[in-house]
mmCIF file of C-alpha atoms in Angstrom:
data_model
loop_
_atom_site.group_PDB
_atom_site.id
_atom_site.type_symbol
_atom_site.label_atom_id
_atom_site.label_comp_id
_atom_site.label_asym_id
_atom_site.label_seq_id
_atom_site.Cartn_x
_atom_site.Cartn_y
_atom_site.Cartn_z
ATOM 1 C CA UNK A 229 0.000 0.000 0.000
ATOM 2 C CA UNK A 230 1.517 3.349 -1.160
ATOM 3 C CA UNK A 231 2.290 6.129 1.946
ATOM 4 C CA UNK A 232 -0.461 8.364 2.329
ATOM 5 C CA UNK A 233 0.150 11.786 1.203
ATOM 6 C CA UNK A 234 -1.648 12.807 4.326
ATOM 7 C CA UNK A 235 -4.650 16.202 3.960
ATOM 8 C CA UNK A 236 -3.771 18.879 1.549
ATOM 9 C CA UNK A 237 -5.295 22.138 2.346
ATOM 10 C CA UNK A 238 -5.997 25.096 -0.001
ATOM 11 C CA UNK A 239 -7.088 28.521 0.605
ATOM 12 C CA UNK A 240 -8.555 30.277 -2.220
ATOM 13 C CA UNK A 241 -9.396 33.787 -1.571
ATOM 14 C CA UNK A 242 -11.188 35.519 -4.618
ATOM 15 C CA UNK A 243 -12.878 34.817 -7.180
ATOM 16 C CA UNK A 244 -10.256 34.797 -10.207
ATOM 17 C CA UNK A 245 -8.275 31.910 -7.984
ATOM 18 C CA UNK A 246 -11.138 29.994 -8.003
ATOM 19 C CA UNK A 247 -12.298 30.162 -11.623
ATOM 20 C CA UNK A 248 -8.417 28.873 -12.358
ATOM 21 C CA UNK A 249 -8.722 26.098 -9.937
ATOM 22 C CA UNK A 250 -12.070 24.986 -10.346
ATOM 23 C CA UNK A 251 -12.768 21.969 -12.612
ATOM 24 C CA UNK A 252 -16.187 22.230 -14.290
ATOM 25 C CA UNK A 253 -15.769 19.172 -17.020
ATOM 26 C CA UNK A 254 -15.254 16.572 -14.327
ATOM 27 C CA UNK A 255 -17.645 14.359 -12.900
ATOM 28 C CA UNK A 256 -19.030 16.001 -8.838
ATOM 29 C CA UNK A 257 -16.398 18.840 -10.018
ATOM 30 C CA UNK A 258 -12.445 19.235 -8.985
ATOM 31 C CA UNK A 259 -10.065 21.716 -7.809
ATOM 32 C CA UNK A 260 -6.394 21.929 -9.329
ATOM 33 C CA UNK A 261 -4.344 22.063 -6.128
ATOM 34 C CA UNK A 262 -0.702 23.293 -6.745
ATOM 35 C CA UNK A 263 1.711 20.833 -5.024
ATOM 36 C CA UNK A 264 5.260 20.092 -5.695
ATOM 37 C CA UNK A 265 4.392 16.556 -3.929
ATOM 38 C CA UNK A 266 4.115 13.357 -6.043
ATOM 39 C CA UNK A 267 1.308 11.786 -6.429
ATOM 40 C CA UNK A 268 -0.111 9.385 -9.845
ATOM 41 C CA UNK A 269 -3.501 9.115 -11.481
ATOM 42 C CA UNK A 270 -6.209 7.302 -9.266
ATOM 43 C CA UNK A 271 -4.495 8.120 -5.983
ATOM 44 C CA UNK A 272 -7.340 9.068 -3.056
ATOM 45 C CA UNK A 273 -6.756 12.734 -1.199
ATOM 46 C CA UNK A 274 -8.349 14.475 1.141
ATOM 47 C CA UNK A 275 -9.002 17.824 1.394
ATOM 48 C CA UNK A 276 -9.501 20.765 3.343
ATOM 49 C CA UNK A 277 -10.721 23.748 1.532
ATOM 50 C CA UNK A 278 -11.107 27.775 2.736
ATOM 51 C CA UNK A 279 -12.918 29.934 0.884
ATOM 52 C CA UNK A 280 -12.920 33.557 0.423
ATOM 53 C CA UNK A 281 -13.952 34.657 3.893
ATOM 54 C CA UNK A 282 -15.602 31.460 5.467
ATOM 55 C CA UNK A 283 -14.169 30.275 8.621
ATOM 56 C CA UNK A 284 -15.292 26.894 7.973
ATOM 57 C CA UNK A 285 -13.401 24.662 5.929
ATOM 58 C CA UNK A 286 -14.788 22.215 3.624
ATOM 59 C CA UNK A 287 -13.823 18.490 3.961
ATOM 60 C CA UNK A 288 -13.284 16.815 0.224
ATOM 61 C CA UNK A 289 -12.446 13.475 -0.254
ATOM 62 C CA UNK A 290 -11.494 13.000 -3.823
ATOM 63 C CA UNK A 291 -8.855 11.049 -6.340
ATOM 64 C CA UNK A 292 -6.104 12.358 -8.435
ATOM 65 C CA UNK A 293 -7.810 13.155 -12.257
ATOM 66 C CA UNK A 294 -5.004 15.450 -13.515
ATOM 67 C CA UNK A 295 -1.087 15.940 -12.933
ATOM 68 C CA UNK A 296 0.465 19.400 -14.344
ATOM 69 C CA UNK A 297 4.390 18.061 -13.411
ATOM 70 C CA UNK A 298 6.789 20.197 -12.285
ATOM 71 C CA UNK A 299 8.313 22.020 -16.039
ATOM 72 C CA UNK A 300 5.781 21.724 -17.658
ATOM 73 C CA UNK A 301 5.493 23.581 -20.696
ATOM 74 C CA UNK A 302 3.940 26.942 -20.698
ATOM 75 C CA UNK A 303 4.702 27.545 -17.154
ATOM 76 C CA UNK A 304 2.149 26.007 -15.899
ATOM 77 C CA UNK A 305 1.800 25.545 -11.847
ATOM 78 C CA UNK A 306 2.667 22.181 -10.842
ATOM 79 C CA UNK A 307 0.100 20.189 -8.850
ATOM 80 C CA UNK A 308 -2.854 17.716 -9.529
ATOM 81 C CA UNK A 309 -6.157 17.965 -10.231
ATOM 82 C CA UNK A 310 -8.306 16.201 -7.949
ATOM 83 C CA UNK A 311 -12.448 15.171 -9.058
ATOM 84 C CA UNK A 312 -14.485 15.589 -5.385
ATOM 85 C CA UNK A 313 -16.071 12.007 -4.567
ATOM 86 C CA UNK A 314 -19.574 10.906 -4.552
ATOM 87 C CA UNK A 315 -19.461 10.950 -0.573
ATOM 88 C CA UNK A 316 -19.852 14.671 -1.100
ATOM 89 C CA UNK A 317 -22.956 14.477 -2.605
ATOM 90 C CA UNK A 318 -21.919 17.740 -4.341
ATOM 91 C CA UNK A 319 -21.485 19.812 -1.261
ATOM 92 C CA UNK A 320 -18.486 21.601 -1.967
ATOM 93 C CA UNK A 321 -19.196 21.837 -5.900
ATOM 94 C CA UNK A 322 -22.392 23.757 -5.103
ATOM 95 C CA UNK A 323 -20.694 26.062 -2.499
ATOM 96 C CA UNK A 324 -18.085 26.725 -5.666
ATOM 97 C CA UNK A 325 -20.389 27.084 -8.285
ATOM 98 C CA UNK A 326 -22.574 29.541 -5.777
ATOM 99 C CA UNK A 327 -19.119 31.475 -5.828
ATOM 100 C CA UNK A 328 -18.484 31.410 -9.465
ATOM 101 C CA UNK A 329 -21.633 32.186 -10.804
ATOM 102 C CA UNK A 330 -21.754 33.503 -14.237
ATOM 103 C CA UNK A 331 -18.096 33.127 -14.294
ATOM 104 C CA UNK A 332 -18.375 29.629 -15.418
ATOM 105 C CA UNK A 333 -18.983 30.001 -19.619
ATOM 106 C CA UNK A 334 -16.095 32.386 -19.675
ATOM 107 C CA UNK A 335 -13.161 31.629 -21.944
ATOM 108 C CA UNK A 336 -10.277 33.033 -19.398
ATOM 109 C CA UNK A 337 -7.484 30.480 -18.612
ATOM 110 C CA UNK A 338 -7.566 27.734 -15.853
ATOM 111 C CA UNK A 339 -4.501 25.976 -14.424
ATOM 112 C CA UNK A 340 -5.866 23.015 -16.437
ATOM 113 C CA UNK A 341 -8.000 23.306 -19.844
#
């Protein structure tokens, strides 16, 4: 059994940080999560997220969907996306999508398509 990579937390603040790191196209939604740490396709994370103002973090679980590595072309950020799990029951992609609003058919650049 592999080490677990033990809870990654992210803090996203406004608006434009979340519209990069938000994952629309995947199934229950994902965040990209910048990490330098290793981690390959199918792995299981869990995650605390903050954000904007809330003082409560949200609890993901969630497996790895997407790995920008470290390089990569276009200076990307390196990290992983990570698809939210069924266990949510879309808890923390409704609180995103609440955020992001009319934001969503935009054409800007994410961290991942």
């Amino acid at each position: 059994m592999p080490p677990r990579q033990g809870i990654l937390s992210l803090t996203i603040k406004d608006k434009n940080a979340l519209y990069a790191a938000y994952m629309p196209f995947v199934k229950n939604g994902g965040l990209f999560i910048p990490t330098q740490r290793s981690y390959r396709l199918g792995d299981e994370v869990f995650m605390l997220i903050s954000l904007m103002d809330e003082a409560e973090k949200i609890p993901v679980a969630g497996r790895v969907v997407w790995i920008t590595p470290p390089g990569a072309e276009g200076n990307r950020a390196a990290g992983i996306g990570v698809q939210f799990s069924d266990q949510d029951n879309g808890q923390a992609r409704n609180k995103i999508e609440t955020y992001l609003a009319g934001a969503l058919q935009s054409d800007r650049p994410t961290h991942t398509m």
